[in-house]
CSV table of C-alpha atoms in Angstrom, one decimal:
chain,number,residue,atom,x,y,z
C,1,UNK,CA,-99.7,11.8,5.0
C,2,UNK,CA,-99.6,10.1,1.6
C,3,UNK,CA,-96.1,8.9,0.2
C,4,UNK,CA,-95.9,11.4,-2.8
C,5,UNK,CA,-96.4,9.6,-6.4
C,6,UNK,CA,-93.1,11.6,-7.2
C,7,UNK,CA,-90.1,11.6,-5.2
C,8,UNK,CA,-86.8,10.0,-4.4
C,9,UNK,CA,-86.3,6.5,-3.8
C,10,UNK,CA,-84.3,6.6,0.0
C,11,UNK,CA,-82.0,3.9,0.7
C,12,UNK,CA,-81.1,3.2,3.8
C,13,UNK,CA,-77.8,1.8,3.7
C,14,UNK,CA,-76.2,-1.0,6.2
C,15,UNK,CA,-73.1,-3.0,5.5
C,16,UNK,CA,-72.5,-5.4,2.3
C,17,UNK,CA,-72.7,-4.9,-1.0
C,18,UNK,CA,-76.2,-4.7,-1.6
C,19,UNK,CA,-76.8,-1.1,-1.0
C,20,UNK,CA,-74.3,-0.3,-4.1
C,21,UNK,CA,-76.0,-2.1,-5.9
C,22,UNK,CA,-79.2,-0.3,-5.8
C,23,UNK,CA,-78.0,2.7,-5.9
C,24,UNK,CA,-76.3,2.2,-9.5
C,25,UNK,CA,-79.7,0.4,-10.5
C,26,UNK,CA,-81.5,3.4,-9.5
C,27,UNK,CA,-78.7,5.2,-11.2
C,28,UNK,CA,-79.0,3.6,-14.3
C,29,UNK,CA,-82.9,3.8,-13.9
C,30,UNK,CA,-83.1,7.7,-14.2
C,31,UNK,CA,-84.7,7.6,-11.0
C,32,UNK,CA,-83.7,10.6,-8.4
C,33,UNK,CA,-82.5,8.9,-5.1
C,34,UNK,CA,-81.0,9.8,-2.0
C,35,UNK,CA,-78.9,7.6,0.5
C,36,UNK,CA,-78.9,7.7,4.1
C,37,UNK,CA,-76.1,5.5,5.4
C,38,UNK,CA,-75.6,3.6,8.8
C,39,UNK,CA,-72.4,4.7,10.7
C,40,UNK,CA,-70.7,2.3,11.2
C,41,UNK,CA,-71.9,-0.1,8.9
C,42,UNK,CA,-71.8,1.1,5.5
C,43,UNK,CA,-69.0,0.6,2.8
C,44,UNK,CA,-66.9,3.4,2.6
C,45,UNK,CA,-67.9,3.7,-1.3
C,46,UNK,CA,-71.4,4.2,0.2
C,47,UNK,CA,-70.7,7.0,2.5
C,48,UNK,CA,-68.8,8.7,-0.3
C,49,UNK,CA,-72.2,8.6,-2.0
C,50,UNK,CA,-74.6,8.9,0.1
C,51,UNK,CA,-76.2,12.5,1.2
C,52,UNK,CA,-76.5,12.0,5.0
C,53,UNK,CA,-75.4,9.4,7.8
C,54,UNK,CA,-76.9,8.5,11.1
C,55,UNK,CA,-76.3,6.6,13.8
C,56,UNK,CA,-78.6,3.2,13.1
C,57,UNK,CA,-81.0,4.2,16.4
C,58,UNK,CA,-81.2,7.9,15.4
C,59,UNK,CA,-85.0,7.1,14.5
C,60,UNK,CA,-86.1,10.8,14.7
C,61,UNK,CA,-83.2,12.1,12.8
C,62,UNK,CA,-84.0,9.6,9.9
C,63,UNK,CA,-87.7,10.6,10.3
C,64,UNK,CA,-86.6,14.0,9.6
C,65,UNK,CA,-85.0,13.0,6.6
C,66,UNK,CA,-87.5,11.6,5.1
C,67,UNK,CA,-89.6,14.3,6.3
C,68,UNK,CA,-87.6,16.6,4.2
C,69,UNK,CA,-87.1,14.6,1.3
C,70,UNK,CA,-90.9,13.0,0.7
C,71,UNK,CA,-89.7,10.2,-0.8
C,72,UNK,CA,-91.9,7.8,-3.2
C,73,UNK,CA,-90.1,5.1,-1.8
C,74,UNK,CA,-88.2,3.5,1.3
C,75,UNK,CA,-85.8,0.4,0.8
C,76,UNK,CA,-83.7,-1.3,4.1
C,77,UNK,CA,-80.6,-2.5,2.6
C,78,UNK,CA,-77.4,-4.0,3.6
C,79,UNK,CA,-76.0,-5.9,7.1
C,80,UNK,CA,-76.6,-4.3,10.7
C,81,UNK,CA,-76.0,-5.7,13.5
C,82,UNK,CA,-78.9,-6.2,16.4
C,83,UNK,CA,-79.5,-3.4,19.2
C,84,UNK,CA,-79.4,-4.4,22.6
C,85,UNK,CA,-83.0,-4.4,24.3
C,86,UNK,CA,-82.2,-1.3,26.2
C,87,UNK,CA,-81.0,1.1,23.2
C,88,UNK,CA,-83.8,-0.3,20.3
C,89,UNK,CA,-86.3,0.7,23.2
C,90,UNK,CA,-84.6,4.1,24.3
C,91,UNK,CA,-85.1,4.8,20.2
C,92,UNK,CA,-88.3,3.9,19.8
C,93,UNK,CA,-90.1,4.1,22.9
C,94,UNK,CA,-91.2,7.8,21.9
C,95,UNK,CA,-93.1,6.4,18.7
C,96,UNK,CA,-94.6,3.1,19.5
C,97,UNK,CA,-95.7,1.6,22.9
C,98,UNK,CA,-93.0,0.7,24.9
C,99,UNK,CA,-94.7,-2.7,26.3
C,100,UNK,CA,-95.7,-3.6,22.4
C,101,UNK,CA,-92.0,-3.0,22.1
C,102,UNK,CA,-90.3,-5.5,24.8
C,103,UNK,CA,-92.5,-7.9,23.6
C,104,UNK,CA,-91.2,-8.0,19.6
C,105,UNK,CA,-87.4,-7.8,21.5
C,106,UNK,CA,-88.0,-10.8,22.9
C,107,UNK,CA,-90.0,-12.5,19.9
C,108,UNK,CA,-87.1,-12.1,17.1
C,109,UNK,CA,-85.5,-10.5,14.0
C,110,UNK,CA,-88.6,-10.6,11.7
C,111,UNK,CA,-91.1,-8.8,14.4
C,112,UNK,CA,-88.5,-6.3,15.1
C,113,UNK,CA,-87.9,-5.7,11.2
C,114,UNK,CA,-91.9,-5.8,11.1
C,115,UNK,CA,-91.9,-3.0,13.5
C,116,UNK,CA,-89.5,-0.7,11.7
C,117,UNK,CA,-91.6,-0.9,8.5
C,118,UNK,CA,-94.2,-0.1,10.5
C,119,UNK,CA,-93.1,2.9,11.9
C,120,UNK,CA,-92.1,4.1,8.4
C,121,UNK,CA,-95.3,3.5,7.3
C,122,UNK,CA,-97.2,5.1,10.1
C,123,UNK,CA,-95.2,8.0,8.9
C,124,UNK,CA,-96.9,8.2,5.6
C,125,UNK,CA,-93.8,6.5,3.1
C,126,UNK,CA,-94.0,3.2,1.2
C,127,UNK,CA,-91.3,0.6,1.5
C,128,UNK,CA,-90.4,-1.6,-1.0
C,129,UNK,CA,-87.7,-4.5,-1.4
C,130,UNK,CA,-84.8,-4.2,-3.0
C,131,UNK,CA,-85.8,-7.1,-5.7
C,132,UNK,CA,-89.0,-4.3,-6.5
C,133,UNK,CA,-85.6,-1.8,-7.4
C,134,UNK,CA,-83.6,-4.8,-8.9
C,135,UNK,CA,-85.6,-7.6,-9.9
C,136,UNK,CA,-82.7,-9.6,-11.0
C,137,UNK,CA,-81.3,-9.7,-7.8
C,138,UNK,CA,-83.5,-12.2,-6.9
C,139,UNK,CA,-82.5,-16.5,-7.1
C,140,UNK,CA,-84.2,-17.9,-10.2
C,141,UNK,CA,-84.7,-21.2,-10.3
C,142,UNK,CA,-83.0,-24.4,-12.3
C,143,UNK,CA,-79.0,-24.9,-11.7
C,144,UNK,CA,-77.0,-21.9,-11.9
C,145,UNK,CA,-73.1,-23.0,-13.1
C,146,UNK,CA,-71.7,-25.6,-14.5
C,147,UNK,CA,-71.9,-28.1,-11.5
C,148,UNK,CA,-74.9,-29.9,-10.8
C,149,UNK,CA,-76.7,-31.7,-7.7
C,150,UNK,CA,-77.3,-35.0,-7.9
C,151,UNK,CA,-80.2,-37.3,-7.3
C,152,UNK,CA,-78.8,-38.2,-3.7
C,153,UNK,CA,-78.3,-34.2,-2.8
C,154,UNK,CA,-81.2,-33.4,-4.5
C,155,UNK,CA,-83.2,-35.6,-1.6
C,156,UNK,CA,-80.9,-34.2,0.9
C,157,UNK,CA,-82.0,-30.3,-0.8
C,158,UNK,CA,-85.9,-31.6,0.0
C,159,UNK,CA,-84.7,-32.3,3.6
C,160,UNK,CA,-82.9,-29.2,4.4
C,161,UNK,CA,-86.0,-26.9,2.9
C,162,UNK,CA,-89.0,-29.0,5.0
C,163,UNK,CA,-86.5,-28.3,7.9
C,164,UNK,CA,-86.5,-24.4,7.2
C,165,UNK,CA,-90.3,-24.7,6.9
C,166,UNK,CA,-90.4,-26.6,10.5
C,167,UNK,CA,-88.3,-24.0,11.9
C,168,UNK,CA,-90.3,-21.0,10.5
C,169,UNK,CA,-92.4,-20.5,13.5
C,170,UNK,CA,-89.3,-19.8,15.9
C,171,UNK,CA,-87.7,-17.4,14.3
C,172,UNK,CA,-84.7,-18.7,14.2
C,173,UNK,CA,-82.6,-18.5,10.9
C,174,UNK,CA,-82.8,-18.5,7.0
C,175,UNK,CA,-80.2,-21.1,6.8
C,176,UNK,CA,-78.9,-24.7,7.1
C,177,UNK,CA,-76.7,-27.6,6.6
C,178,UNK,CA,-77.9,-30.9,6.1
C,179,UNK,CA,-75.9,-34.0,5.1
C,180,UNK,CA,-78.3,-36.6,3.3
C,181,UNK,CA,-80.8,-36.8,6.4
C,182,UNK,CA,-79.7,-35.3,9.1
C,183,UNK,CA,-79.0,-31.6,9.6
C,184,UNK,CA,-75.5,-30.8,10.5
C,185,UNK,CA,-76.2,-27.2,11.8
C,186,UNK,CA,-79.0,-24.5,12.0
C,187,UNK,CA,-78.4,-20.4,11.9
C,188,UNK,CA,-78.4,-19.3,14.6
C,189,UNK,CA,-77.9,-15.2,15.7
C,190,UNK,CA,-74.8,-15.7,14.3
C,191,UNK,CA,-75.1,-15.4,10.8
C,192,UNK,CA,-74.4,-17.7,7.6
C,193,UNK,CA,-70.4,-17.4,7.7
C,194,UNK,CA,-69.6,-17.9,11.3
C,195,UNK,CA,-71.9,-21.4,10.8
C,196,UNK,CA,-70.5,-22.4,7.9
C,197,UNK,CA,-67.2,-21.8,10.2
C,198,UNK,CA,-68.6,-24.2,12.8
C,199,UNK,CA,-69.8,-26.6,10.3
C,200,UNK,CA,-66.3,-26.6,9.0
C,201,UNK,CA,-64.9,-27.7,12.6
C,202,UNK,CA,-66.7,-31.1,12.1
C,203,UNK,CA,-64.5,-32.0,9.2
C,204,UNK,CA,-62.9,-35.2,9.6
C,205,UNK,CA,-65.3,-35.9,12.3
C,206,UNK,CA,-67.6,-39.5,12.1
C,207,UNK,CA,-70.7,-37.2,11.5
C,208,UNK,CA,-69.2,-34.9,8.4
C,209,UNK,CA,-68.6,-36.5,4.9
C,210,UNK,CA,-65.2,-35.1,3.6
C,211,UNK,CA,-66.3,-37.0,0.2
C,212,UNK,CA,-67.6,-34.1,-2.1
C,213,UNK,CA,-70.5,-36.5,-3.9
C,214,UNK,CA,-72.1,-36.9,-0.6
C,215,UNK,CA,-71.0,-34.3,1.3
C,216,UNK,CA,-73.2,-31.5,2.8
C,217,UNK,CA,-75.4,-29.2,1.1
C,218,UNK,CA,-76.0,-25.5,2.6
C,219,UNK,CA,-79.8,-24.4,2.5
C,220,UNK,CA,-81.1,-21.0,2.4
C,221,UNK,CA,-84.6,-19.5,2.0
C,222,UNK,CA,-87.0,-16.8,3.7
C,223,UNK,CA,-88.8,-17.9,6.5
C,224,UNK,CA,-92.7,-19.2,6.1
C,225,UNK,CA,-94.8,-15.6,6.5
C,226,UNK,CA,-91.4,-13.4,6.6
C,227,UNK,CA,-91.5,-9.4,5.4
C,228,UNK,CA,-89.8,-9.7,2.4
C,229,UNK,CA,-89.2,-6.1,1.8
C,230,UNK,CA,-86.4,-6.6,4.4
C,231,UNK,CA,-84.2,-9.1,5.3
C,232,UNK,CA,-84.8,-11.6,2.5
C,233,UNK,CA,-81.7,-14.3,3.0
C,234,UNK,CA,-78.9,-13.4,0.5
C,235,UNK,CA,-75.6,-14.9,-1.1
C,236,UNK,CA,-72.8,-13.9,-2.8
C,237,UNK,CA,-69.1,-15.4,-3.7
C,238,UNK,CA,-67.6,-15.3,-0.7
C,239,UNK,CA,-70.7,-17.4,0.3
C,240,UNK,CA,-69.4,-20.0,-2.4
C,241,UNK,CA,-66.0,-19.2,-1.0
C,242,UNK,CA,-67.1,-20.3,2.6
C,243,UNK,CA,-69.3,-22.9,1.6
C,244,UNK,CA,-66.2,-24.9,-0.3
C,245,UNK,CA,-63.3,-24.0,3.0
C,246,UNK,CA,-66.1,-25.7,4.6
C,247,UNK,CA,-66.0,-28.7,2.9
C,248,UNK,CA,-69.2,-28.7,1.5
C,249,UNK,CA,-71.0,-30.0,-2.1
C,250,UNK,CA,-72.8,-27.1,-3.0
C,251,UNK,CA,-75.4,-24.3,-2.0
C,252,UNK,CA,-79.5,-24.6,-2.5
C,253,UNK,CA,-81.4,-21.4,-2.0
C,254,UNK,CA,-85.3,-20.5,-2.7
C,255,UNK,CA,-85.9,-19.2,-5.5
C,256,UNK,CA,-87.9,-16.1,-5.7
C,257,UNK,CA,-86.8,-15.5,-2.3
C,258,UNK,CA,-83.3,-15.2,-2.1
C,259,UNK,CA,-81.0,-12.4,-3.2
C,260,UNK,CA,-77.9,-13.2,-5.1
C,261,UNK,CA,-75.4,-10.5,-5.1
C,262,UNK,CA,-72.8,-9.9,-8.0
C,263,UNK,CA,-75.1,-13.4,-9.8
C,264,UNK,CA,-72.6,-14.0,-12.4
C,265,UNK,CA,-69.2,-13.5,-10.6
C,266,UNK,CA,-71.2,-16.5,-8.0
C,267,UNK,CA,-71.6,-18.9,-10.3
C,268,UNK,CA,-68.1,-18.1,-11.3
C,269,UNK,CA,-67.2,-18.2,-8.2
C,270,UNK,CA,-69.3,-21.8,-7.6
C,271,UNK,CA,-67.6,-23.4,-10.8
C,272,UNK,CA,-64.3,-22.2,-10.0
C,273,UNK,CA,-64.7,-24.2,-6.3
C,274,UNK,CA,-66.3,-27.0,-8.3
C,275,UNK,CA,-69.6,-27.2,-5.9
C,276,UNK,CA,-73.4,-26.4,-7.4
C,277,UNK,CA,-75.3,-24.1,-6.9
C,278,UNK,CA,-79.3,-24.3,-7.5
C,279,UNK,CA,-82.8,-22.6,-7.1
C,280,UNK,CA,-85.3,-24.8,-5.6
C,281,UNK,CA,-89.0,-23.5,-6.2
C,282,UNK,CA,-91.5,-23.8,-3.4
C,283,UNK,CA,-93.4,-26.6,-5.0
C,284,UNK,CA,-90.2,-28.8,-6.0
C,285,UNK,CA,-88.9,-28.5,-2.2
C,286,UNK,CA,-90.8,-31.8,-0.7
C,287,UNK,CA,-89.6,-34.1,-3.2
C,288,UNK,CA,-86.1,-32.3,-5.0
């Protein structure tokens, strides 16, 4: 079956506050959309708006969904948190080979996202990203604020991103922290926050600059050969917010591959903490 050429946009609607935003672009666009949000992970504002919630491994009952809606378009949007082994296969061992199945559980978060798009897709609906419903979500590039990195971080920017590009392979995180050459801490399943919570530990330590000129510098970009309808890394303020309580110089994301949510209260939020925050384009990442 064909995705019709008219239709609702779905969103599929996790935590954060990504999902409210596309729903008032779409809003705003004219376009008809329906929301199907995660129990126990959407905003409360999103469950007030959306038209139906399931439990995030009630795969047939979102299939039916969309099913009944024919939607032009499927976006993932918005913070879950990974299914054990045993429950993503119970929910998905109907549709997809159960073998084919253990094997992404055990390979990471981009072939299990990889699998869920394709399960949609098998299904006859297109997803898109949520920079294809709000392009100016996405990171431009240049230095965004008032505050900007120096030659010495700018080396120390080139470092952290040939890192991420290392690490790409493994599947291991989107993010960083690197202190002129050597990286401070890697992302691990935790998330962003809870490293920038460890990095924050070191303070005071021989290893951790407390010296903002040459202090550390967090690093955030997509992963080499990620699905970027899903997933892409993403920012905000409290990003800034944790990035600063962690004693750090500033934030350097891709750009073009990175979301920034609520743009302009982040760079207000950067300047206020008096740390930079900059877009680094693929080809300016060897030698920042």
């Amino acid at each position: 079956m064909a995705a019709p050429a008219e239709g609702p946009v779905v969103v599929l609607a996790g935590g954060g506050g990504l999902p409210t935003i596309l729903i008032e672009a779409l809003d705003r666009s004219g376009r008809q959309r329906r929301v199907i949000a995660f129990r126990g992970f959407a905003d409360r504002g999103v469950r007030m708006r959306a038209d139906a919630a399931i439990d995030l491994l009630d795969v047939a009952g979102g299939l039916a969904l969309l099913e009944r809606w024919k939607p032009a378009a499927v976006v993932l949007a918005g913070a879950v948190t990974r299914p054990s082994p045993a429950a993503f296969l119970g929910a998905l061992s109907a549709l997809r080979n159960r073998s084919e199945l253990s094997r992404l559980m055990a390979r990471g978060d981009d072939h299990l996202l990889r699998a869920v798009v394709e399960t949609i897709e098998e299904r006859g609906y297109r997803v898109v990203g949520a920079h294809e419903i709000a392009p100016d979500l996405i990171a431009p590039p240049g230095t965004l604020g008032a505050v900007a990195p120096d030659d010495e971080a700018r080396a120390a920017i080139a470092v952290g991103f040939a890192c991420l590009a290392d690490l790409s392979p493994f599947d291991i995180g989107q993010a960083l922290v690197v202190q002129g050459e050597r990286v401070v801490a890697i992302e691990g399943a935790e998330g962003t926050d809870r490293m920038l919570a460890r990095v924050g530990s070191l303070r005071g330590g021989f290893i951790f600059s407390r010296r903002r000129e040459t202090g550390a510098i967090l690093v955030k970009s997509a992963k080499q050969g990620q699905e970027r309808r899903v997933d892409l890394p993403t920012i905000g303020p409290r990003t800034m917010r944790k990035a600063a309580a962690a004693g750090l110089a500033g934030v350097a994301v891709g750009a073009g591959q990175t979301i920034i949510v609520e743009r302009e209260a982040t760079i207000s939020e950067a300047d206020r903490l008096g740390i930079f925050l900059v877009g680094i384009e693929p080809a300016a990442r060897r030698d920042s």
